[in-house]
């Protein structure tokens, strides 16, 4: 016990995120349907989310909102009735968007519908078939190896009907119409890191932002991957020009270091802000250039939108062995990783909110700081030498051309230190805000 309130508050955040992930984990989500809706309903308890329903068949850019998939039961049994694979035991057992079937299937035919991971024989793979009319099961290699009967009874009680695609949207209004977009996919069934960790961190970030007034308007979307972002973009095309910064959040709970995938632009404000926070954290991290693969940044960064949206992760999709398998479960989650992901996102948010242009009111020669009590003001902080440097850098660069973030980058000081020194100078009437032309 360190007895320090900041530390225990952070640990409370980790516990709260773990609890949310554990609650959401058993739900069988998909790109449409009751599991996704149920998930959004649970998030609605924590943040005032609006749930949108977009009817099946609605054209969205080059795509169409699919029919709604409902899965009630699915199992493979021996002909004596013994169940050997059961959706009720693990929701990854069903190939997502499988059509209904109820018949005895010869093993040779059945094999063509079974998906396993031979190299990790105790893990169940996660497979989908959203836009192809078929059926199938995912099972462990050991389950498959034990299947030696000539035929099995196969039951999938599922339906594909006209319904709607659901997504959740939370708008935290700021003082300006400029927007920050935070996007998470919420369409994966029992997978913890790839899906639920990003959702949990996003919810906590939203709660953090709602506690104080913000300058920018923050928009959080919880959407089914790909079709959800396409749907959101199609419905909000006229408004996307307001997005100044954006992040897709995913895979934020594993033990790996942070990986940031840059926006397509590569030099957007968000790209520089994230790099700044990661560099000053002193923690290992990786920054990767944009590629047109991965999560919904593919849609936000398509050339017709080219939004300043990067992807904030720990170990990226496809780069950890448990990815898209039953081993991406609660045991893979590290509360400390969730806490660290959230803490870094709060720092990025603080730059987005706190970056601004100021002009010195005393640009001819250095103003006399001691007379204004500024050294004493900053004296309570741990490194007085650096704080003095922060004051001097700001006074020197506050020519109305350099933003506080540009000053942080040029001085090599962390943004938070520049921001708090700027606040001290504002309080001493030495800085005035500049509204960009
Ligand atoms: Zn995934």
Short mmCIF file of C-alpha atoms and ligand atoms in Angstrom, two decimals:
data_model
loop_
_atom_site.label_atom_id
_atom_site.label_comp_id
_atom_site.label_asym_id
_atom_site.label_seq_id
_atom_site.Cartn_x
_atom_site.Cartn_y
_atom_site.Cartn_z
CA UNK A 1 0.00 0.00 0.00
CA UNK A 2 1.47 3.34 -0.98
CA UNK A 3 -1.40 5.27 0.61
CA UNK A 4 -1.35 7.72 -2.29
CA UNK A 5 -4.83 8.66 -3.49
CA UNK A 6 -3.82 9.02 -7.17
CA UNK A 7 -2.48 5.49 -7.15
CA UNK A 8 -5.57 3.96 -5.60
CA UNK A 9 -7.86 5.95 -7.94
CA UNK A 10 -5.94 4.51 -10.88
CA UNK A 11 -6.31 1.01 -9.42
CA UNK A 12 -10.06 1.64 -9.01
CA UNK A 13 -10.17 2.52 -12.73
CA UNK A 14 -8.41 -0.75 -13.55
CA UNK A 15 -10.87 -2.72 -11.44
CA UNK A 16 -13.85 -0.91 -12.99
CA UNK A 17 -12.60 -1.66 -16.52
CA UNK A 18 -11.97 -5.31 -15.62
CA UNK A 19 -15.50 -5.58 -14.19
CA UNK A 20 -17.03 -4.13 -17.37
CA UNK A 21 -14.98 -6.46 -19.57
CA UNK A 22 -16.04 -9.44 -17.43
CA UNK A 23 -19.71 -8.43 -17.69
CA UNK A 24 -19.57 -8.00 -21.48
CA UNK A 25 -17.40 -11.05 -22.17
CA UNK A 26 -20.11 -13.79 -22.22
CA UNK A 27 -22.40 -11.92 -24.64
CA UNK A 28 -22.56 -13.23 -28.20
CA UNK A 29 -22.13 -10.05 -30.19
CA UNK A 30 -22.11 -9.80 -33.96
CA UNK A 31 -22.33 -6.97 -36.52
CA UNK A 32 -26.08 -6.87 -35.90
CA UNK A 33 -28.53 -8.39 -33.45
CA UNK A 34 -29.46 -8.74 -29.83
CA UNK A 35 -25.93 -9.29 -28.47
CA UNK A 36 -24.72 -5.99 -29.91
CA UNK A 37 -27.88 -4.24 -28.67
CA UNK A 38 -27.52 -5.78 -25.21
CA UNK A 39 -23.89 -4.59 -25.09
CA UNK A 40 -24.84 -1.03 -26.02
CA UNK A 41 -27.58 -1.16 -23.36
CA UNK A 42 -24.99 -2.03 -20.72
CA UNK A 43 -22.77 0.87 -21.86
CA UNK A 44 -25.81 3.14 -21.64
CA UNK A 45 -25.83 2.51 -17.89
CA UNK A 46 -22.35 4.07 -17.68
CA UNK A 47 -22.53 6.91 -20.22
CA UNK A 48 -25.54 8.62 -21.88
CA UNK A 49 -25.23 6.78 -25.17
CA UNK A 50 -27.77 7.22 -27.98
CA UNK A 51 -28.50 3.93 -29.73
CA UNK A 52 -29.18 4.30 -33.45
CA UNK A 53 -30.93 1.60 -35.49
CA UNK A 54 -30.33 1.57 -39.25
CA UNK A 55 -32.68 -0.72 -41.22
CA UNK A 56 -31.37 -3.73 -43.14
CA UNK A 57 -31.04 -2.89 -46.82
CA UNK A 58 -30.05 0.74 -46.26
CA UNK A 59 -27.34 1.66 -48.76
CA UNK A 60 -24.22 2.96 -47.01
CA UNK A 61 -21.54 4.23 -49.39
CA UNK A 62 -20.67 1.20 -51.58
CA UNK A 63 -22.22 -1.24 -49.09
CA UNK A 64 -25.64 -2.24 -47.79
CA UNK A 65 -26.70 -2.72 -44.17
CA UNK A 66 -27.05 -6.51 -43.85
CA UNK A 67 -29.91 -8.53 -42.49
CA UNK A 68 -29.97 -9.12 -38.78
CA UNK A 69 -28.56 -12.43 -37.57
CA UNK A 70 -30.14 -14.18 -34.61
CA UNK A 71 -28.55 -17.24 -33.07
CA UNK A 72 -30.50 -19.24 -30.50
CA UNK A 73 -28.70 -22.58 -30.33
CA UNK A 74 -26.09 -24.59 -32.20
CA UNK A 75 -24.60 -27.98 -31.49
CA UNK A 76 -23.02 -31.06 -32.97
CA UNK A 77 -24.09 -34.35 -31.37
CA UNK A 78 -23.36 -38.03 -31.72
CA UNK A 79 -26.32 -39.96 -33.07
CA UNK A 80 -26.96 -41.21 -29.50
CA UNK A 81 -27.61 -37.57 -28.54
CA UNK A 82 -24.33 -36.79 -26.74
CA UNK A 83 -23.40 -33.20 -27.49
CA UNK A 84 -19.75 -32.79 -28.44
CA UNK A 85 -19.68 -29.14 -29.59
CA UNK A 86 -22.17 -26.68 -28.08
CA UNK A 87 -22.63 -22.95 -28.66
CA UNK A 88 -24.03 -22.80 -25.12
CA UNK A 89 -20.58 -23.74 -23.80
CA UNK A 90 -18.70 -21.06 -25.80
CA UNK A 91 -20.11 -18.58 -28.28
CA UNK A 92 -17.01 -18.80 -30.50
CA UNK A 93 -18.19 -22.31 -31.48
CA UNK A 94 -20.55 -20.89 -34.11
CA UNK A 95 -19.31 -19.47 -37.42
CA UNK A 96 -20.89 -16.02 -37.26
CA UNK A 97 -23.77 -15.48 -39.67
CA UNK A 98 -24.24 -19.24 -40.15
CA UNK A 99 -27.56 -20.18 -41.70
CA UNK A 100 -29.90 -22.69 -40.04
CA UNK A 101 -29.44 -26.43 -40.41
CA UNK A 102 -30.91 -29.49 -38.69
CA UNK A 103 -29.86 -32.81 -40.16
CA UNK A 104 -27.47 -35.74 -39.93
CA UNK A 105 -24.27 -34.88 -41.78
CA UNK A 106 -21.62 -37.42 -42.81
CA UNK A 107 -18.27 -36.67 -41.17
CA UNK A 108 -16.56 -36.12 -44.51
CA UNK A 109 -19.07 -33.41 -45.44
CA UNK A 110 -19.03 -31.98 -41.94
CA UNK A 111 -15.24 -31.54 -42.00
CA UNK A 112 -15.65 -28.89 -44.70
CA UNK A 113 -17.65 -26.82 -42.22
CA UNK A 114 -15.33 -27.16 -39.21
CA UNK A 115 -12.61 -24.67 -38.30
CA UNK A 116 -9.76 -25.45 -35.89
CA UNK A 117 -6.28 -24.22 -34.95
CA UNK A 118 -4.01 -27.29 -35.27
CA UNK A 119 -1.00 -25.46 -33.79
CA UNK A 120 -2.85 -24.49 -30.60
CA UNK A 121 -5.09 -27.55 -30.22
CA UNK A 122 -6.92 -26.31 -27.10
CA UNK A 123 -8.03 -22.99 -28.58
CA UNK A 124 -11.22 -22.25 -30.51
CA UNK A 125 -10.80 -19.92 -33.48
CA UNK A 126 -13.10 -16.93 -34.15
CA UNK A 127 -14.49 -17.02 -37.69
CA UNK A 128 -17.19 -15.05 -39.49
CA UNK A 129 -19.11 -15.40 -42.72
CA UNK A 130 -21.05 -12.15 -42.85
CA UNK A 131 -21.47 -11.82 -46.58
CA UNK A 132 -21.43 -15.49 -47.68
CA UNK A 133 -24.36 -17.88 -47.29
CA UNK A 134 -22.95 -20.88 -45.43
CA UNK A 135 -22.80 -22.53 -42.02
CA UNK A 136 -20.00 -23.79 -39.82
CA UNK A 137 -18.56 -24.48 -36.41
CA UNK A 138 -15.30 -23.52 -34.73
CA UNK A 139 -13.85 -26.01 -32.28
CA UNK A 140 -10.61 -27.10 -30.72
CA UNK A 141 -8.35 -29.44 -32.66
CA UNK A 142 -8.73 -31.91 -29.78
CA UNK A 143 -12.52 -31.92 -30.23
CA UNK A 144 -12.07 -32.57 -33.93
CA UNK A 145 -9.52 -35.34 -33.34
CA UNK A 146 -12.07 -37.12 -31.13
CA UNK A 147 -14.69 -37.14 -33.91
CA UNK A 148 -14.49 -40.65 -35.38
CA UNK A 149 -18.16 -41.51 -35.98
CA UNK A 150 -19.27 -41.76 -39.62
CA UNK A 151 -21.99 -39.09 -39.16
CA UNK A 152 -23.19 -36.48 -36.68
CA UNK A 153 -26.39 -34.63 -35.98
CA UNK A 154 -25.89 -30.92 -36.68
CA UNK A 155 -28.30 -28.29 -35.40
CA UNK A 156 -28.05 -24.54 -35.92
CA UNK A 157 -31.11 -22.63 -34.81
CA UNK A 158 -30.42 -19.28 -36.42
CA UNK A 159 -32.19 -16.81 -38.66
CA UNK A 160 -31.32 -13.99 -40.96
CA UNK A 161 -34.16 -11.49 -41.20
CA UNK A 162 -34.76 -7.86 -41.99
CA UNK A 163 -34.02 -5.85 -38.88
CA UNK A 164 -31.43 -3.20 -38.23
CA UNK A 165 -27.82 -2.45 -37.51
CA UNK A 166 -27.31 -0.90 -34.08
CA UNK A 167 -24.61 1.49 -33.00
CA UNK A 168 -24.05 3.69 -29.99
CA UNK A 169 -23.06 7.33 -30.12
CA UNK A 170 -22.15 9.66 -27.27
CA UNK A 171 -21.63 13.36 -27.86
CA UNK A 172 -19.97 15.41 -25.13
CA UNK A 173 -20.60 18.98 -26.26
CA UNK A 174 -17.69 21.38 -25.99
CA UNK A 175 -17.35 25.14 -26.27
CA UNK A 176 -16.65 24.84 -30.00
CA UNK A 177 -18.10 22.78 -32.85
CA UNK A 178 -14.67 21.32 -33.61
CA UNK A 179 -14.82 17.61 -32.88
CA UNK A 180 -12.74 14.72 -31.65
CA UNK A 181 -13.87 11.27 -32.80
CA UNK A 182 -13.20 8.20 -30.65
CA UNK A 183 -14.27 4.95 -32.32
CA UNK A 184 -14.37 1.35 -31.06
CA UNK A 185 -15.71 -1.77 -32.66
CA UNK A 186 -18.24 -3.65 -30.54
CA UNK A 187 -19.11 -6.58 -32.79
CA UNK A 188 -16.88 -9.39 -31.52
CA UNK A 189 -18.36 -12.11 -29.29
CA UNK A 190 -16.31 -13.53 -26.38
CA UNK A 191 -13.00 -11.83 -27.19
CA UNK A 192 -11.48 -9.64 -24.51
CA UNK A 193 -8.54 -7.67 -25.85
CA UNK A 194 -9.81 -7.30 -29.40
CA UNK A 195 -13.00 -5.48 -28.66
CA UNK A 196 -13.83 -5.27 -24.97
CA UNK A 197 -10.62 -3.63 -23.72
CA UNK A 198 -11.02 -0.75 -26.19
CA UNK A 199 -14.68 -0.37 -25.22
CA UNK A 200 -13.89 -0.29 -21.49
CA UNK A 201 -11.09 2.26 -21.90
CA UNK A 202 -13.30 4.43 -24.14
CA UNK A 203 -16.11 4.41 -21.56
CA UNK A 204 -13.73 5.51 -18.80
CA UNK A 205 -12.22 8.21 -21.04
CA UNK A 206 -15.72 9.51 -21.78
CA UNK A 207 -16.57 9.58 -18.07
CA UNK A 208 -13.33 11.49 -17.42
CA UNK A 209 -14.13 14.08 -20.11
CA UNK A 210 -17.69 14.51 -18.84
CA UNK A 211 -16.43 15.58 -15.41
CA UNK A 212 -15.25 18.99 -16.62
CA UNK A 213 -16.14 21.42 -19.41
CA UNK A 214 -14.34 20.72 -22.68
CA UNK A 215 -13.25 23.08 -25.45
CA UNK A 216 -13.86 20.61 -28.28
CA UNK A 217 -16.90 18.45 -28.81
CA UNK A 218 -16.06 14.79 -28.17
CA UNK A 219 -17.93 12.14 -30.14
CA UNK A 220 -17.63 8.49 -29.13
CA UNK A 221 -18.98 5.78 -31.42
CA UNK A 222 -19.39 2.12 -30.48
CA UNK A 223 -20.01 0.36 -33.77
CA UNK A 224 -19.78 -2.97 -35.54
CA UNK A 225 -16.43 -3.13 -37.36
CA UNK A 226 -16.30 -1.99 -41.01
CA UNK A 227 -20.04 -1.90 -41.74
CA UNK A 228 -20.60 0.27 -38.66
CA UNK A 229 -18.03 2.91 -39.59
CA UNK A 230 -19.26 2.86 -43.20
CA UNK A 231 -22.80 3.37 -41.91
CA UNK A 232 -21.74 6.15 -39.56
CA UNK A 233 -19.75 7.90 -42.31
CA UNK A 234 -22.63 7.59 -44.78
CA UNK A 235 -25.05 9.14 -42.28
CA UNK A 236 -22.68 11.89 -41.14
CA UNK A 237 -20.92 12.75 -44.37
CA UNK A 238 -21.84 16.43 -44.20
CA UNK A 239 -20.42 16.77 -40.68
CA UNK A 240 -17.11 14.94 -40.88
CA UNK A 241 -15.33 18.19 -41.78
CA UNK A 242 -15.68 19.20 -38.14
CA UNK A 243 -13.43 16.34 -37.00
CA UNK A 244 -10.08 17.82 -35.98
CA UNK A 245 -8.63 14.71 -34.34
CA UNK A 246 -9.64 11.08 -34.02
CA UNK A 247 -8.57 7.74 -32.60
CA UNK A 248 -9.69 4.20 -33.10
CA UNK A 249 -9.19 2.26 -29.85
CA UNK A 250 -8.54 -1.47 -29.76
CA UNK A 251 -6.46 -4.13 -28.02
CA UNK A 252 -5.71 -1.97 -24.96
CA UNK A 253 -5.59 -4.58 -22.19
CA UNK A 254 -2.75 -6.98 -22.99
CA UNK A 255 0.71 -6.92 -21.42
CA UNK A 256 2.40 -5.44 -24.51
CA UNK A 257 3.67 -1.90 -25.03
CA UNK A 258 1.60 0.79 -26.76
CA UNK A 259 1.55 0.74 -30.56
CA UNK A 260 0.26 3.78 -32.39
CA UNK A 261 -0.67 3.52 -36.03
CA UNK A 262 -0.58 6.94 -37.64
CA UNK A 263 -3.37 8.47 -39.67
CA UNK A 264 -3.09 8.28 -43.45
CA UNK A 265 -1.80 11.87 -43.36
CA UNK A 266 1.03 10.83 -41.04
CA UNK A 267 1.62 14.40 -39.82
CA UNK A 268 -1.81 15.26 -38.45
CA UNK A 269 -2.02 16.93 -35.05
CA UNK A 270 -3.16 13.65 -33.48
CA UNK A 271 -0.08 11.89 -34.88
CA UNK A 272 2.21 14.47 -33.27
CA UNK A 273 0.27 14.58 -29.97
CA UNK A 274 0.36 10.80 -29.52
CA UNK A 275 4.08 10.65 -30.39
CA UNK A 276 4.76 13.40 -27.84
CA UNK A 277 2.96 11.58 -25.02
CA UNK A 278 4.65 8.27 -25.85
CA UNK A 279 8.12 9.83 -26.11
CA UNK A 280 7.79 11.65 -22.77
CA UNK A 281 6.33 8.57 -21.03
CA UNK A 282 9.73 6.90 -21.13
CA UNK A 283 7.89 3.62 -21.74
CA UNK A 284 8.67 1.30 -24.66
CA UNK A 285 6.32 1.95 -27.58
CA UNK A 286 6.08 1.67 -31.34
CA UNK A 287 4.80 4.15 -33.92
CA UNK A 288 3.84 2.67 -37.25
CA UNK A 289 2.86 4.36 -40.49
CA UNK A 290 -0.66 3.98 -41.83
CA UNK A 291 -1.51 0.90 -43.84
CA UNK A 292 -4.95 0.24 -45.36
CA UNK A 293 -5.55 -2.76 -43.10
CA UNK A 294 -6.63 -3.11 -39.49
CA UNK A 295 -9.68 -1.50 -37.89
CA UNK A 296 -12.08 1.29 -38.82
CA UNK A 297 -9.26 3.75 -39.49
CA UNK A 298 -9.37 2.11 -42.93
CA UNK A 299 -12.74 3.74 -43.52
CA UNK A 300 -12.07 7.06 -41.75
CA UNK A 301 -8.78 7.37 -43.68
CA UNK A 302 -10.20 6.33 -47.07
CA UNK A 303 -9.24 9.00 -49.61
CA UNK A 304 -12.71 10.53 -49.89
CA UNK A 305 -12.62 11.33 -46.16
CA UNK A 306 -8.90 11.30 -45.24
CA UNK A 307 -9.73 12.16 -41.64
CA UNK A 308 -6.98 12.74 -39.06
CA UNK A 309 -7.69 9.42 -37.30
CA UNK A 310 -4.99 7.09 -35.98
CA UNK A 311 -5.27 3.78 -34.17
CA UNK A 312 -4.18 3.45 -30.54
CA UNK A 313 -3.43 -0.11 -29.39
CA UNK A 314 -1.13 -2.17 -27.27
CA UNK A 315 -0.14 -5.33 -29.21
CA UNK A 316 -1.75 -4.86 -32.64
CA UNK A 317 -4.35 -7.11 -34.24
CA UNK A 318 -2.79 -10.27 -35.58
CA UNK A 319 0.50 -9.79 -33.71
CA UNK A 320 -0.32 -11.74 -30.54
CA UNK A 321 -0.94 -15.49 -30.66
CA UNK A 322 -4.26 -15.31 -28.81
CA UNK A 323 -5.74 -12.87 -31.39
CA UNK A 324 -9.13 -14.05 -32.72
CA UNK A 325 -9.12 -17.19 -30.56
CA UNK A 326 -10.72 -18.35 -27.32
CA UNK A 327 -7.39 -17.52 -25.62
CA UNK A 328 -8.15 -13.79 -26.05
CA UNK A 329 -10.06 -14.02 -22.81
CA UNK A 330 -10.14 -12.42 -19.35
CA UNK A 331 -6.85 -14.09 -18.39
CA UNK A 332 -5.07 -12.07 -21.10
CA UNK A 333 -6.26 -8.77 -19.55
CA UNK A 334 -3.90 -6.80 -17.31
CA UNK A 335 -5.56 -4.15 -15.11
CA UNK A 336 -2.26 -2.23 -15.12
CA UNK A 337 -2.28 -2.20 -18.94
CA UNK A 338 -5.85 -0.91 -19.04
CA UNK A 339 -4.90 1.80 -16.51
CA UNK A 340 -1.81 2.76 -18.52
CA UNK A 341 -3.80 2.90 -21.78
CA UNK A 342 -6.36 5.17 -20.12
CA UNK A 343 -3.72 7.38 -18.48
CA UNK A 344 -1.95 7.96 -21.81
CA UNK A 345 -5.25 8.73 -23.55
CA UNK A 346 -6.05 11.29 -20.84
CA UNK A 347 -2.69 12.95 -21.56
CA UNK A 348 -3.44 12.99 -25.29
CA UNK A 349 -6.86 14.48 -24.51
CA UNK A 350 -5.18 17.13 -22.36
CA UNK A 351 -3.07 18.20 -25.35
CA UNK A 352 -6.08 18.23 -27.69
CA UNK A 353 -7.95 20.37 -25.17
CA UNK A 354 -5.07 22.48 -23.93
CA UNK A 355 -3.16 23.39 -27.07
CA UNK A 356 -3.72 27.05 -27.91
CA UNK A 357 -2.07 30.17 -29.29
CA UNK A 358 -0.96 33.00 -27.02
CA UNK A 359 0.91 36.22 -27.43
CA UNK A 360 3.21 37.77 -24.83
CA UNK A 361 1.96 41.08 -23.47
CA UNK A 362 5.55 42.00 -22.70
CA UNK A 363 7.53 40.96 -25.78
CA UNK A 364 10.32 43.55 -25.51
CA UNK A 365 12.89 42.03 -23.22
CA UNK A 366 12.04 39.42 -20.62
CA UNK A 367 9.41 40.49 -18.11
CA UNK A 368 10.59 40.53 -14.54
CA UNK A 369 9.25 37.25 -13.17
CA UNK A 370 10.43 37.49 -9.56
CA UNK A 371 8.44 40.70 -9.03
CA UNK A 372 5.30 38.83 -10.12
CA UNK A 373 5.92 35.93 -7.73
CA UNK A 374 6.19 33.48 -10.61
CA UNK A 375 9.18 31.56 -9.32
CA UNK A 376 7.35 31.04 -6.05
CA UNK A 377 4.21 29.94 -7.90
CA UNK A 378 6.15 27.26 -9.67
CA UNK A 379 8.38 26.43 -6.70
CA UNK A 380 6.02 23.79 -5.40
CA UNK A 381 6.75 21.59 -8.38
CA UNK A 382 9.49 19.04 -8.27
CA UNK A 383 11.92 20.42 -10.81
CA UNK A 384 12.12 24.20 -10.42
CA UNK A 385 14.85 24.51 -13.03
CA UNK A 386 12.68 23.01 -15.71
CA UNK A 387 9.69 25.09 -14.74
CA UNK A 388 11.78 28.21 -15.09
CA UNK A 389 12.78 26.97 -18.52
CA UNK A 390 9.11 26.41 -19.37
CA UNK A 391 8.33 30.05 -18.43
CA UNK A 392 11.24 31.36 -20.48
CA UNK A 393 10.39 29.24 -23.53
CA UNK A 394 6.78 30.39 -23.49
CA UNK A 395 7.68 34.05 -23.09
CA UNK A 396 10.13 33.71 -25.95
CA UNK A 397 7.84 31.79 -28.32
CA UNK A 398 4.55 33.51 -27.47
CA UNK A 399 4.59 35.53 -30.67
CA UNK A 400 1.15 34.37 -31.80
CA UNK A 401 2.75 31.90 -34.25
CA UNK A 402 3.75 29.06 -31.92
CA UNK A 403 1.05 27.03 -30.21
CA UNK A 404 1.72 25.67 -26.74
CA UNK A 405 2.25 22.25 -28.33
CA UNK A 406 4.82 23.71 -30.75
CA UNK A 407 6.57 25.23 -27.73
CA UNK A 408 6.61 21.86 -25.96
CA UNK A 409 8.11 20.20 -29.02
CA UNK A 410 10.70 22.94 -29.57
CA UNK A 411 11.73 23.09 -25.90
CA UNK A 412 11.76 19.34 -25.40
CA UNK A 413 9.54 19.78 -22.33
CA UNK A 414 6.38 17.73 -21.72
CA UNK A 415 3.20 19.49 -22.81
CA UNK A 416 1.73 19.36 -19.30
CA UNK A 417 4.65 21.38 -17.97
CA UNK A 418 4.28 24.03 -20.70
CA UNK A 419 0.53 24.18 -20.14
CA UNK A 420 0.83 24.73 -16.37
CA UNK A 421 3.56 27.35 -16.85
CA UNK A 422 1.33 29.09 -19.42
CA UNK A 423 -1.52 29.11 -16.91
CA UNK A 424 0.79 30.81 -14.40
CA UNK A 425 1.76 33.44 -16.99
CA UNK A 426 -1.90 34.02 -17.89
CA UNK A 427 -2.71 34.51 -14.20
CA UNK A 428 0.11 37.09 -14.06
CA UNK A 429 -1.39 38.89 -17.07
CA UNK A 430 1.68 38.20 -19.18
CA UNK A 431 -0.06 36.22 -21.94
CA UNK A 432 -3.12 36.93 -24.04
CA UNK A 433 -4.99 34.45 -26.23
CA UNK A 434 -4.74 34.73 -29.99
CA UNK A 435 -7.67 33.65 -32.12
CA UNK A 436 -6.26 32.08 -35.29
CA UNK A 437 -7.31 33.99 -38.41
ZN1 LIG B 1 -10.97 -8.55 -34.52
#
